Short mmCIF file of C-alpha atoms in Angstrom, two decimals:
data_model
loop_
_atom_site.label_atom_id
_atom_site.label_comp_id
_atom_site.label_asym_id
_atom_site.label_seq_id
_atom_site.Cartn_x
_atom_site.Cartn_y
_atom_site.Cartn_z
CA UNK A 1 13.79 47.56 9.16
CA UNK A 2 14.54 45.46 12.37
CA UNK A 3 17.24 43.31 12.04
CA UNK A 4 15.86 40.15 12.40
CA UNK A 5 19.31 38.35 13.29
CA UNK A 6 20.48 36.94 16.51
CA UNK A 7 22.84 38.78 18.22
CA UNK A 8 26.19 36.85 16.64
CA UNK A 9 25.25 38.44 13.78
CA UNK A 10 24.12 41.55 14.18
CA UNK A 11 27.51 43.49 14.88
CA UNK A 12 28.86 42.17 11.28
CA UNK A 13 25.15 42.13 9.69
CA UNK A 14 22.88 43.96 10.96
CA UNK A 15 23.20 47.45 9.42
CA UNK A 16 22.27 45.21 5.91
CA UNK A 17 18.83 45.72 6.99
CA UNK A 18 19.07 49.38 6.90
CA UNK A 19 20.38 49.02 3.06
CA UNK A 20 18.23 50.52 0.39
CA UNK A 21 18.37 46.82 -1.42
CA UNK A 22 17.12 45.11 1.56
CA UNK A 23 14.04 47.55 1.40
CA UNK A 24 13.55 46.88 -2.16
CA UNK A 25 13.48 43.08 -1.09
CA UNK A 26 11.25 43.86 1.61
CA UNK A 27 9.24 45.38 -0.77
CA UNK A 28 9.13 42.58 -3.07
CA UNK A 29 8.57 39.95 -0.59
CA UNK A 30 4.98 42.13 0.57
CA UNK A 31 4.19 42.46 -2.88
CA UNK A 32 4.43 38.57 -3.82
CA UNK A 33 2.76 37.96 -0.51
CA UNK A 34 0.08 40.56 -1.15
CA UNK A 35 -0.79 38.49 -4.93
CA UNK A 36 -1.35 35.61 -2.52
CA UNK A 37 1.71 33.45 -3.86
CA UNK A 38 3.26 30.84 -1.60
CA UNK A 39 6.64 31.59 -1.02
CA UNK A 40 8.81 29.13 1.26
CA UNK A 41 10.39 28.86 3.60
CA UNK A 42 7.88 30.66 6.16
CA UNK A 43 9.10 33.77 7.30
CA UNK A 44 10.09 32.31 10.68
CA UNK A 45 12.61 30.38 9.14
CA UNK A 46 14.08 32.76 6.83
CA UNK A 47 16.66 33.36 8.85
CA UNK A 48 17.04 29.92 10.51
CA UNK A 49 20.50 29.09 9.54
CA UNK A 50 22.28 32.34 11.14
CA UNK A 51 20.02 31.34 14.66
CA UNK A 52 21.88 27.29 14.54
CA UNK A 53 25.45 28.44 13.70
CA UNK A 54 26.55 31.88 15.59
CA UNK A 55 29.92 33.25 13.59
CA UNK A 56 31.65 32.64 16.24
CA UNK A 57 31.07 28.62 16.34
CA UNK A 58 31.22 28.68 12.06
CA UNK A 59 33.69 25.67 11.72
CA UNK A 60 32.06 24.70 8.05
CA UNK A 61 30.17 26.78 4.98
CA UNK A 62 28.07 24.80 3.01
CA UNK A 63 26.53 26.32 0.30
CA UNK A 64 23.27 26.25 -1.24
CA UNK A 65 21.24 28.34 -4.24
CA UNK A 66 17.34 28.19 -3.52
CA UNK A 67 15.52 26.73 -0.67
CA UNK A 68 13.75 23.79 -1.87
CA UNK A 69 10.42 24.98 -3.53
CA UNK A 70 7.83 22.02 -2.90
CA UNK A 71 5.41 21.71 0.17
CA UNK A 72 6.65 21.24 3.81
CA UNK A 73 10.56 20.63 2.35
CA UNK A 74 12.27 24.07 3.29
CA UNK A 75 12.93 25.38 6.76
CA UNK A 76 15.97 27.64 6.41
CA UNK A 77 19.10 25.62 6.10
CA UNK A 78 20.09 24.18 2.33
CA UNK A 79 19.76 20.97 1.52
CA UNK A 80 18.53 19.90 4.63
CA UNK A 81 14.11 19.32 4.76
CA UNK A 82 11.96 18.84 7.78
CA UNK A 83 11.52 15.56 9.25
CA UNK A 84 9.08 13.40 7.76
CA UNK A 85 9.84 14.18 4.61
CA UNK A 86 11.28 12.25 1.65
CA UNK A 87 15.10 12.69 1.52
CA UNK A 88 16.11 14.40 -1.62
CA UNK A 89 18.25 13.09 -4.30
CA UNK A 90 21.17 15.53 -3.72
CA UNK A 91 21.07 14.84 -0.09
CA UNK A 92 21.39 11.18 -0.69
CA UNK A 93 24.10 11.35 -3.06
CA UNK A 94 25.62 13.34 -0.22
CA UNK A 95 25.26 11.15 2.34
CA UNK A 96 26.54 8.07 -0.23
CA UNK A 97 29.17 10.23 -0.19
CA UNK A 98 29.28 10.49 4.06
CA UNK A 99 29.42 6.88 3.80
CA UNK A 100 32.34 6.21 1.67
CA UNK A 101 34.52 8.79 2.80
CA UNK A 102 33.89 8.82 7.07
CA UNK A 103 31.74 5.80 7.74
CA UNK A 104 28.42 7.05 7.86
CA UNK A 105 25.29 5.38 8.69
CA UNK A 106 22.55 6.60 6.68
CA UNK A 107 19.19 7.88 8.44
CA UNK A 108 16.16 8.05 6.79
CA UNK A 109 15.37 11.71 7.08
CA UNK A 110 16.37 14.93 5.58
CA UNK A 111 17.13 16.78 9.00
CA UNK A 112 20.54 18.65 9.09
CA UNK A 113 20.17 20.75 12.20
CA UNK A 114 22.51 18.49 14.01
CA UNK A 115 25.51 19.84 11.84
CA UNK A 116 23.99 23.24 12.30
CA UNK A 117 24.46 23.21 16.04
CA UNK A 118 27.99 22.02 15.78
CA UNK A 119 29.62 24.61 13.45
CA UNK A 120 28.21 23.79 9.87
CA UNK A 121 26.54 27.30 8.20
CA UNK A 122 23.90 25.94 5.85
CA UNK A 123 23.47 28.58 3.87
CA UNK A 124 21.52 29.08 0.66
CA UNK A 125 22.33 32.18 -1.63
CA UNK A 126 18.84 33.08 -1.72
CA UNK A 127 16.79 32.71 1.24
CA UNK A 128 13.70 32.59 -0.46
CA UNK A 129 11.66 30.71 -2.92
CA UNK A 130 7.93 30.92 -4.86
CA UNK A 131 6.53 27.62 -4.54
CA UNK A 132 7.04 25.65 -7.88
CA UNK A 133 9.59 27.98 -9.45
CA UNK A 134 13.21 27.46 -9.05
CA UNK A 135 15.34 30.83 -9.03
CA UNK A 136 12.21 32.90 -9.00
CA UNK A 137 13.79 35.08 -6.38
CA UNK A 138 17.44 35.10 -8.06
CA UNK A 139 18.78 38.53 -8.12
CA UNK A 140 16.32 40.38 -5.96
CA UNK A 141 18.37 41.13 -3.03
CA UNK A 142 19.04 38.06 -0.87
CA UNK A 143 22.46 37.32 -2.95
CA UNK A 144 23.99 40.58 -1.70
CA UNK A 145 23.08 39.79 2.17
CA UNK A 146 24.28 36.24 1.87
CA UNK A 147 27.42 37.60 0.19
CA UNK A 148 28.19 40.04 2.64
CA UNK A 149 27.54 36.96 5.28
CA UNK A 150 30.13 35.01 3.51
CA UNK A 151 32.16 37.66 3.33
CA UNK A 152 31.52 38.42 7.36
CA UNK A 153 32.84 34.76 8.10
CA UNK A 154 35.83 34.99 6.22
CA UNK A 155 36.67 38.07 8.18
CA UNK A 156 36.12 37.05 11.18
CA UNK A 157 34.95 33.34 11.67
CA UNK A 158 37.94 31.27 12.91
CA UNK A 159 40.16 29.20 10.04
CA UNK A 160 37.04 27.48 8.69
CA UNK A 161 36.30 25.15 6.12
CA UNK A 162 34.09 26.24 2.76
CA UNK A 163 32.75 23.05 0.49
CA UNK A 164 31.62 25.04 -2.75
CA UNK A 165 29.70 22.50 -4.86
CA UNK A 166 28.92 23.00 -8.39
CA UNK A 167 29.21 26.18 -10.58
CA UNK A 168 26.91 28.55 -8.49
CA UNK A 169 28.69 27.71 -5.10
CA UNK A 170 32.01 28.00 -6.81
CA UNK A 171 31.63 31.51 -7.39
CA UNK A 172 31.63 33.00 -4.04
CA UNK A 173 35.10 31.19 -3.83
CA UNK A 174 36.53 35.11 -5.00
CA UNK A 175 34.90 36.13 -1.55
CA UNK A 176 37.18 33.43 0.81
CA UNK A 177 40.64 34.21 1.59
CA UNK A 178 42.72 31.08 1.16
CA UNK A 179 45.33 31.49 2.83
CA UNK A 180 43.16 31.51 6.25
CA UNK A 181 40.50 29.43 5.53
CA UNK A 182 39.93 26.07 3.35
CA UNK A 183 38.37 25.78 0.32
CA UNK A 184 37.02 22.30 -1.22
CA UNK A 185 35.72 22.73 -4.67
CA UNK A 186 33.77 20.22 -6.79
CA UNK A 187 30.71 19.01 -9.09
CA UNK A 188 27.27 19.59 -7.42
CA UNK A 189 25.89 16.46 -5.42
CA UNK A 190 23.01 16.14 -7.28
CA UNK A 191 22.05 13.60 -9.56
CA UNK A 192 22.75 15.11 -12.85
CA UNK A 193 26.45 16.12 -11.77
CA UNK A 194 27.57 14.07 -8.87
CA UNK A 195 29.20 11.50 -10.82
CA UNK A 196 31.26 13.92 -12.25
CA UNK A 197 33.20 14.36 -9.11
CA UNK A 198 31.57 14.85 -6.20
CA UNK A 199 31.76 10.83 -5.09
CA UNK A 200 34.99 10.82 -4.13
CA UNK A 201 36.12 14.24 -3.75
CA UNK A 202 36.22 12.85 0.64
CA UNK A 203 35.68 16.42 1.40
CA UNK A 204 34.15 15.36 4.51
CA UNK A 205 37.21 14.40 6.25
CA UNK A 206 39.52 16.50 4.71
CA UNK A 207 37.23 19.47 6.50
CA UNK A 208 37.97 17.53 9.58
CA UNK A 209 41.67 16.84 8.89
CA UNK A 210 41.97 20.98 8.35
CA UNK A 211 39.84 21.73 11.83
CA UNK A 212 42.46 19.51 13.95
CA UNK A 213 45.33 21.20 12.52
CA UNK A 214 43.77 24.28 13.02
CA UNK A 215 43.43 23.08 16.81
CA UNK A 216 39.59 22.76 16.31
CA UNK A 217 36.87 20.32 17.47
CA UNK A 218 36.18 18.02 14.14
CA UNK A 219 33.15 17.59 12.75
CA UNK A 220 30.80 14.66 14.07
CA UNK A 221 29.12 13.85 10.75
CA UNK A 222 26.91 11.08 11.87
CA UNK A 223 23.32 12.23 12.63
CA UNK A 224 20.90 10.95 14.96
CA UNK A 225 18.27 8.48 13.33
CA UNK A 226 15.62 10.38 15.01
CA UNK A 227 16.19 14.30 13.99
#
């Protein structure tokens, strides 16, 4: 299979694509395509989140489980939707949280590619989604590729930060090592769970505090109010 990953990746990733479970996923993917089910994100964007962030310029992990599953939402990086559409609940909660903890003025769209392009790997454990069903692609390949992408940043990313939200997230903590990189753990932002601890947890400049002591460019959280 051709690798499919810019060329950042490719020296840490791209013999995945030769794997026997990334054929099986291939396989899959044709097969749910071929029973004419909608499956987001497109294809082009499948992939979207390595093409922002090069390893190299990783300064933040965020992760994500499932790309969002309704019409025109998903484009490749989690909880971030394409511009004129509806902000969703977890992304509010998380930029209530922006606000509180580093000023932020909230924008009224979903668009997160402006923290892509600085450093911030948006990465959901699945890259892939049927349309209407959550965790329909769970355990078909895509968590051992985005593991072994975690795994590739903690190798050889610089001292970067990971924000692990809620129980799925938390997980992959086993795959960070701690004593290069910084890991911020807590509840999930969404609505069900971020009162529970995520408000508060001012993860957002405690990632920043980390980056300046490791003698990296902080984080501008702010995004534009046009994406």
């Amino acid at each position: 299979m051709t690798c499919p990953l810019p060329e950042s990746w490719q020296q840490w990733l791209g013999n995945e694509f030769d794997a026997p479970y990334m054929h099986e996923l291939r396989n899959f993917l044709a097969a749910e395509k071929a029973a004419r089910k909608v499956i987001y994100p497109h294809s082009s964007d499948w992939f979207r989140a390595f093409e922002l962030t090069p390893i190299d310029q990783v300064k933040v992990v965020i992760l994500g489980q499932d790309p969002y599953h309704g019409p025109h939402q998903a484009h490749g990086l989690c909880f971030s939707v394409r511009p004129g559409v509806r902000v969703p609940p977890s992304l509010v909660n998380i930029y209530k949280e922006l606000a509180q903890d580093v000023g932020f003025q909230p924008v009224d769209h979903g668009n997160l590619e402006h923290w892509a392009r600085q450093g911030v790997l948006l990465l959901n454990t699945s890259l892939t989604v049927e349309q209407g069903k959550p965790a329909s692609h769970r355990g078909k390949g895509w968590e051992v590729f985005t593991d072994r992408a975690i795994a590739a940043v903690n190798e050889h990313a610089a001292p970067s930060v990971f924000l692990l939200w809620g129980s799925h997230a938390r997980s992959k903590k086993a795959l960070v090592d701690t004593s290069r990189h910084l890991v911020l753990e807590s509840p999930h932002p969404s609505p069900l769970s971020a009162h529970r601890g995520f408000f508060g947890n001012h993860q957002f400049s405690r990632a920043n505090a980390f980056l300046v002591e490791q003698g990296r460019t902080p984080m501008d959280w702010q995004l534009p109010s046009e994406p």
